[in-house]
Amino acid sequence: MKKSFWWIVNDVIEKSDIILEVVDARFPLESRNNELEYKVKKAKKKLIIVLNKCDLVSKDLMDKLKKQIPNSVFVSSKANYGTTILRQMILSAAKNKKIFAGVVGYPNTGKSSLINILKHSSAAKTSSQSGFTKGKQHVRINNKIMLIDTPGVLQYREKDESKLVLLNAKSASQVKEPDIPAMEIITRFRNKNPSTFEEYYGVKIKEDSYETLEEIGRKMRKFKKGEEVDINSVSKKIIEDWQNGKIVL
């Protein structure tokens, strides 16, 4: 994480009337940036938590999260869901004047896609590559709302590879031990929504996530020489399915 990125984010916080922190609805607590939120609070700016990619979570999970996270809104850039409510929340803070709203969050939480759906255009360029937005971009939504897009910002001390994989900040090919984040994904499904995972892969989730990986590998016929399951190959496939939204929590 380059210090220049934080310089941009600090500048956006200073110039914005309201801050929209875009997080991944599949794991909002982990994708909230405590360091960033502290800066917003210190600057005495209003914060709205935008739970993006809500099309990838169940209705039950959405109901639970709504109670846990105040001043939040569920949206889906892909399904064009929740954007009207978000516009209303932004305008309620405008008090009949033009408002600047800074859009911040981790890489690949969908900040630019959210801006485009609010704008109804491709004003903010998007990419599956983390950190694609390199600097500030001003996007006018209407005559009252101006959004400021920022680069994806990681906390300075963020080194947890599993978390980075879950956030799409690291691809399967960039991880040294892909089985670790793959087992984390399996664990999350076992705890929250096992049936979706089991239906997609055609296996029963076991208590031991590694054994589940092996069973999926046998089902997919991903072997090394002999009958040994190619765990790395299976793990990368699960990571890719998660990051591409093929398995819904």
Short mmCIF file of C-alpha atoms in Angstrom, two decimals:
data_model
loop_
_atom_site.label_atom_id
_atom_site.label_comp_id
_atom_site.label_asym_id
_atom_site.label_seq_id
_atom_site.Cartn_x
_atom_site.Cartn_y
_atom_site.Cartn_z
CA MET A 1 0.00 0.00 0.00
CA LYS A 2 1.62 3.23 -1.12
CA LYS A 3 1.53 6.21 1.21
CA SER A 4 0.39 8.36 -1.72
CA PHE A 5 -2.91 6.43 -1.72
CA TRP A 6 -3.54 7.44 1.88
CA TRP A 7 -2.68 11.02 0.98
CA ILE A 8 -5.43 10.90 -1.67
CA VAL A 9 -7.93 9.35 0.76
CA ASN A 10 -7.15 11.93 3.46
CA ASP A 11 -7.71 14.67 0.89
CA VAL A 12 -11.04 13.13 -0.17
CA ILE A 13 -12.23 12.91 3.44
CA GLU A 14 -11.34 16.58 3.95
CA LYS A 15 -13.16 17.73 0.79
CA SER A 16 -16.26 15.52 1.19
CA ASP A 17 -19.46 16.28 3.10
CA ILE A 18 -20.27 12.59 3.45
CA ILE A 19 -18.26 9.38 3.10
CA LEU A 20 -19.56 6.19 1.49
CA GLU A 21 -17.54 3.19 2.64
CA VAL A 22 -18.16 0.36 0.20
CA VAL A 23 -17.80 -3.09 1.79
CA ASP A 24 -18.47 -6.64 0.62
CA ALA A 25 -21.85 -7.83 1.92
CA ARG A 26 -20.52 -11.39 2.20
CA PHE A 27 -18.19 -10.37 5.05
CA PRO A 28 -18.79 -6.72 5.94
CA LEU A 29 -17.01 -6.74 9.30
CA GLU A 30 -13.76 -7.93 7.75
CA SER A 31 -14.02 -5.60 4.77
CA ARG A 32 -14.65 -2.50 6.87
CA ASN A 33 -11.47 -0.49 7.22
CA ASN A 34 -11.01 0.55 10.87
CA GLU A 35 -8.14 2.88 10.06
CA LEU A 36 -10.20 4.68 7.44
CA GLU A 37 -13.30 4.89 9.66
CA TYR A 38 -11.22 6.43 12.45
CA LYS A 39 -10.07 9.15 10.05
CA VAL A 40 -13.69 9.85 9.00
CA LYS A 41 -14.84 10.06 12.63
CA LYS A 42 -11.95 12.32 13.54
CA ALA A 43 -12.88 14.63 10.66
CA LYS A 44 -16.50 14.66 11.99
CA LYS A 45 -17.90 13.56 8.64
CA LYS A 46 -21.07 11.48 8.16
CA LEU A 47 -20.36 7.84 7.25
CA ILE A 48 -22.68 5.50 5.32
CA ILE A 49 -21.73 1.83 5.08
CA VAL A 50 -22.64 0.57 1.60
CA LEU A 51 -23.00 -3.22 1.66
CA ASN A 52 -22.28 -3.99 -1.98
CA LYS A 53 -22.69 -7.34 -3.79
CA CYS A 54 -25.80 -8.14 -1.75
CA ASP A 55 -26.94 -10.39 -4.61
CA LEU A 56 -24.29 -12.81 -3.35
CA VAL A 57 -25.82 -13.25 0.13
CA SER A 58 -29.05 -14.77 1.39
CA LYS A 59 -32.04 -12.72 2.58
CA ASP A 60 -31.59 -14.11 6.12
CA LEU A 61 -27.99 -12.88 6.27
CA MET A 62 -29.03 -9.46 4.95
CA ASP A 63 -31.65 -9.16 7.72
CA LYS A 64 -29.07 -10.02 10.39
CA LEU A 65 -26.48 -7.59 9.04
CA LYS A 66 -28.99 -4.74 8.83
CA LYS A 67 -29.52 -5.02 12.59
CA GLN A 68 -25.77 -5.25 13.30
CA ILE A 69 -24.61 -2.31 11.18
CA PRO A 70 -26.41 1.03 11.73
CA ASN A 71 -26.55 3.67 8.99
CA SER A 72 -26.04 1.08 6.27
CA VAL A 73 -27.65 0.26 2.94
CA PHE A 74 -27.63 -2.91 0.83
CA VAL A 75 -26.88 -2.48 -2.86
CA SER A 76 -26.01 -4.61 -5.85
CA SER A 77 -24.31 -2.92 -8.76
CA LYS A 78 -24.90 -6.06 -10.82
CA ALA A 79 -28.63 -6.33 -10.04
CA ASN A 80 -29.21 -2.55 -9.81
CA TYR A 81 -30.61 -2.97 -6.31
CA GLY A 82 -30.69 -0.41 -3.50
CA THR A 83 -29.32 2.55 -5.44
CA THR A 84 -32.52 4.62 -5.07
CA ILE A 85 -32.36 4.24 -1.28
CA LEU A 86 -28.66 5.18 -1.33
CA ARG A 87 -29.38 8.34 -3.37
CA GLN A 88 -32.06 9.31 -0.86
CA MET A 89 -29.65 8.78 2.06
CA ILE A 90 -27.07 11.00 0.37
CA LEU A 91 -29.62 13.72 -0.43
CA SER A 92 -30.96 13.69 3.14
CA ALA A 93 -27.54 14.95 4.23
CA ALA A 94 -27.41 17.58 1.50
CA LYS A 95 -29.87 20.01 3.14
CA ASN A 96 -30.84 21.58 -0.18
CA LYS A 97 -27.28 22.22 -1.28
CA LYS A 98 -24.76 20.54 -3.55
CA ILE A 99 -23.06 17.66 -1.75
CA PHE A 100 -19.69 16.00 -2.26
CA ALA A 101 -19.62 12.30 -1.35
CA GLY A 102 -16.30 10.47 -1.12
CA VAL A 103 -16.38 6.79 -2.14
CA VAL A 104 -13.81 4.74 -0.22
CA GLY A 105 -13.06 1.12 0.69
CA TYR A 106 -10.88 -1.90 0.10
CA PRO A 107 -9.82 -2.87 -3.44
CA ASN A 108 -12.43 -4.73 -5.50
CA THR A 109 -15.40 -4.07 -3.22
CA GLY A 110 -17.08 -2.55 -6.29
CA LYS A 111 -16.66 1.19 -5.76
CA SER A 112 -16.38 2.09 -9.45
CA SER A 113 -19.25 -0.24 -10.41
CA LEU A 114 -21.42 1.42 -7.75
CA ILE A 115 -20.61 4.87 -9.15
CA ASN A 116 -21.50 3.72 -12.66
CA ILE A 117 -24.88 2.34 -11.61
CA LEU A 118 -25.66 5.59 -9.75
CA LYS A 119 -24.60 7.57 -12.81
CA HIS A 120 -26.23 5.14 -15.29
CA SER A 121 -23.05 5.18 -17.34
CA SER A 122 -19.46 3.94 -17.38
CA ALA A 123 -18.07 7.16 -15.92
CA ALA A 124 -15.74 5.28 -13.56
CA LYS A 125 -13.64 2.61 -15.25
CA THR A 126 -13.78 -0.86 -13.69
CA SER A 127 -11.50 -3.87 -13.65
CA SER A 128 -11.13 -7.18 -11.79
CA GLN A 129 -7.52 -6.17 -11.11
CA SER A 130 -7.21 -4.83 -7.56
CA GLY A 131 -6.13 -1.22 -7.21
CA PHE A 132 -7.27 -0.38 -10.75
CA THR A 133 -8.34 3.15 -9.83
CA LYS A 134 -5.06 5.07 -9.55
CA GLY A 135 -6.23 8.48 -8.35
CA LYS A 136 -9.23 10.65 -7.56
CA GLN A 137 -12.04 10.81 -10.10
CA HIS A 138 -14.91 13.30 -9.84
CA VAL A 139 -18.24 12.01 -11.16
CA ARG A 140 -21.39 14.16 -11.23
CA ILE A 141 -24.49 12.06 -10.45
CA ASN A 142 -26.97 14.93 -10.82
CA ASN A 143 -27.14 18.67 -10.09
CA LYS A 144 -26.91 18.01 -6.34
CA ILE A 145 -24.55 15.03 -5.94
CA MET A 146 -20.88 14.87 -6.89
CA LEU A 147 -19.04 11.63 -6.10
CA ILE A 148 -15.29 11.35 -5.62
CA ASP A 149 -13.89 7.89 -6.42
CA THR A 150 -10.64 6.80 -4.73
CA PRO A 151 -8.11 3.98 -5.10
CA GLY A 152 -8.76 0.83 -3.06
CA VAL A 153 -7.06 1.26 0.30
CA LEU A 154 -5.69 -1.50 2.50
CA GLN A 155 -4.73 -0.93 6.11
CA TYR A 156 -0.98 -0.48 6.54
CA ARG A 157 -0.59 -3.70 8.50
CA GLU A 158 -2.88 -5.90 6.41
CA LYS A 159 -0.95 -9.10 5.66
CA ASP A 160 -3.64 -11.78 6.11
CA GLU A 161 -3.63 -13.59 2.75
CA SER A 162 -6.97 -15.28 3.37
CA LYS A 163 -8.61 -11.93 3.98
CA LEU A 164 -6.98 -10.45 0.87
CA VAL A 165 -8.30 -13.38 -1.19
CA LEU A 166 -11.81 -12.98 0.24
CA LEU A 167 -11.65 -9.28 -0.64
CA ASN A 168 -10.47 -10.08 -4.20
CA ALA A 169 -7.35 -8.04 -3.40
CA LYS A 170 -5.23 -11.08 -4.27
CA SER A 171 -5.96 -13.57 -7.02
CA ALA A 172 -5.54 -17.34 -6.72
CA SER A 173 -2.31 -17.17 -8.72
CA GLN A 174 -0.79 -14.65 -6.27
CA VAL A 175 -1.25 -16.80 -3.15
CA LYS A 176 1.59 -19.06 -1.98
CA GLU A 177 -0.66 -21.53 -0.16
CA PRO A 178 -4.10 -21.40 -1.83
CA ASP A 179 -5.47 -24.23 0.33
CA ILE A 180 -5.54 -21.90 3.39
CA PRO A 181 -7.98 -19.30 1.94
CA ALA A 182 -9.91 -22.09 0.17
CA MET A 183 -10.48 -23.81 3.52
CA GLU A 184 -11.55 -20.44 4.99
CA ILE A 185 -14.17 -20.15 2.24
CA ILE A 186 -15.41 -23.68 2.98
CA THR A 187 -15.60 -22.90 6.70
CA ARG A 188 -17.70 -19.79 6.04
CA PHE A 189 -20.16 -21.77 3.94
CA ARG A 190 -20.31 -24.56 6.52
CA ASN A 191 -21.22 -22.00 9.20
CA LYS A 192 -23.61 -19.83 7.18
CA ASN A 193 -24.98 -21.53 4.06
CA PRO A 194 -23.72 -25.10 3.50
CA SER A 195 -26.51 -26.14 1.12
CA THR A 196 -25.49 -23.67 -1.61
CA PHE A 197 -21.87 -24.85 -1.53
CA GLU A 198 -22.82 -28.53 -1.44
CA GLU A 199 -25.22 -28.15 -4.35
CA TYR A 200 -22.66 -26.31 -6.48
CA TYR A 201 -19.82 -28.81 -5.95
CA GLY A 202 -21.92 -31.93 -5.42
CA VAL A 203 -20.24 -32.88 -2.13
CA LYS A 204 -21.13 -32.77 1.55
CA ILE A 205 -19.13 -30.28 3.62
CA LYS A 206 -17.17 -32.13 6.30
CA GLU A 207 -15.98 -30.84 9.66
CA ASP A 208 -12.43 -31.03 8.32
CA SER A 209 -12.23 -28.51 5.48
CA TYR A 210 -9.13 -30.20 4.05
CA GLU A 211 -11.11 -33.44 3.65
CA THR A 212 -13.76 -31.42 1.81
CA LEU A 213 -11.07 -30.11 -0.53
CA GLU A 214 -9.93 -33.67 -1.22
CA GLU A 215 -13.47 -34.82 -1.96
CA ILE A 216 -14.05 -31.92 -4.36
CA GLY A 217 -10.75 -32.77 -6.05
CA ARG A 218 -11.82 -36.38 -6.55
CA LYS A 219 -15.19 -35.21 -7.87
CA MET A 220 -13.45 -32.89 -10.36
CA ARG A 221 -10.79 -35.54 -11.12
CA LYS A 222 -7.98 -33.16 -10.29
CA PHE A 223 -5.08 -35.52 -9.54
CA LYS A 224 -1.33 -35.45 -9.50
CA LYS A 225 0.43 -38.64 -10.60
CA GLY A 226 -1.48 -41.59 -9.24
CA GLU A 227 -4.50 -41.02 -7.02
CA GLU A 228 -3.19 -38.07 -5.01
CA VAL A 229 -5.55 -35.08 -5.22
CA ASP A 230 -3.98 -31.88 -6.59
CA ILE A 231 -4.98 -29.71 -3.63
CA ASN A 232 -3.44 -26.53 -5.07
CA SER A 233 -5.46 -26.85 -8.27
CA VAL A 234 -8.73 -27.52 -6.40
CA SER A 235 -8.07 -24.64 -3.99
CA LYS A 236 -7.44 -22.20 -6.83
CA LYS A 237 -10.70 -23.27 -8.50
CA ILE A 238 -12.68 -22.60 -5.31
CA ILE A 239 -10.99 -19.21 -4.88
CA GLU A 240 -11.82 -18.27 -8.48
CA ASP A 241 -15.44 -19.40 -8.05
CA TRP A 242 -15.72 -17.25 -4.91
CA GLN A 243 -14.14 -14.18 -6.51
CA ASN A 244 -16.29 -14.51 -9.65
CA GLY A 245 -19.50 -14.78 -7.60
CA LYS A 246 -20.31 -18.33 -8.70
CA ILE A 247 -20.89 -19.50 -5.12
CA VAL A 248 -23.29 -17.35 -3.10
CA LEU A 249 -23.02 -17.06 0.67
#
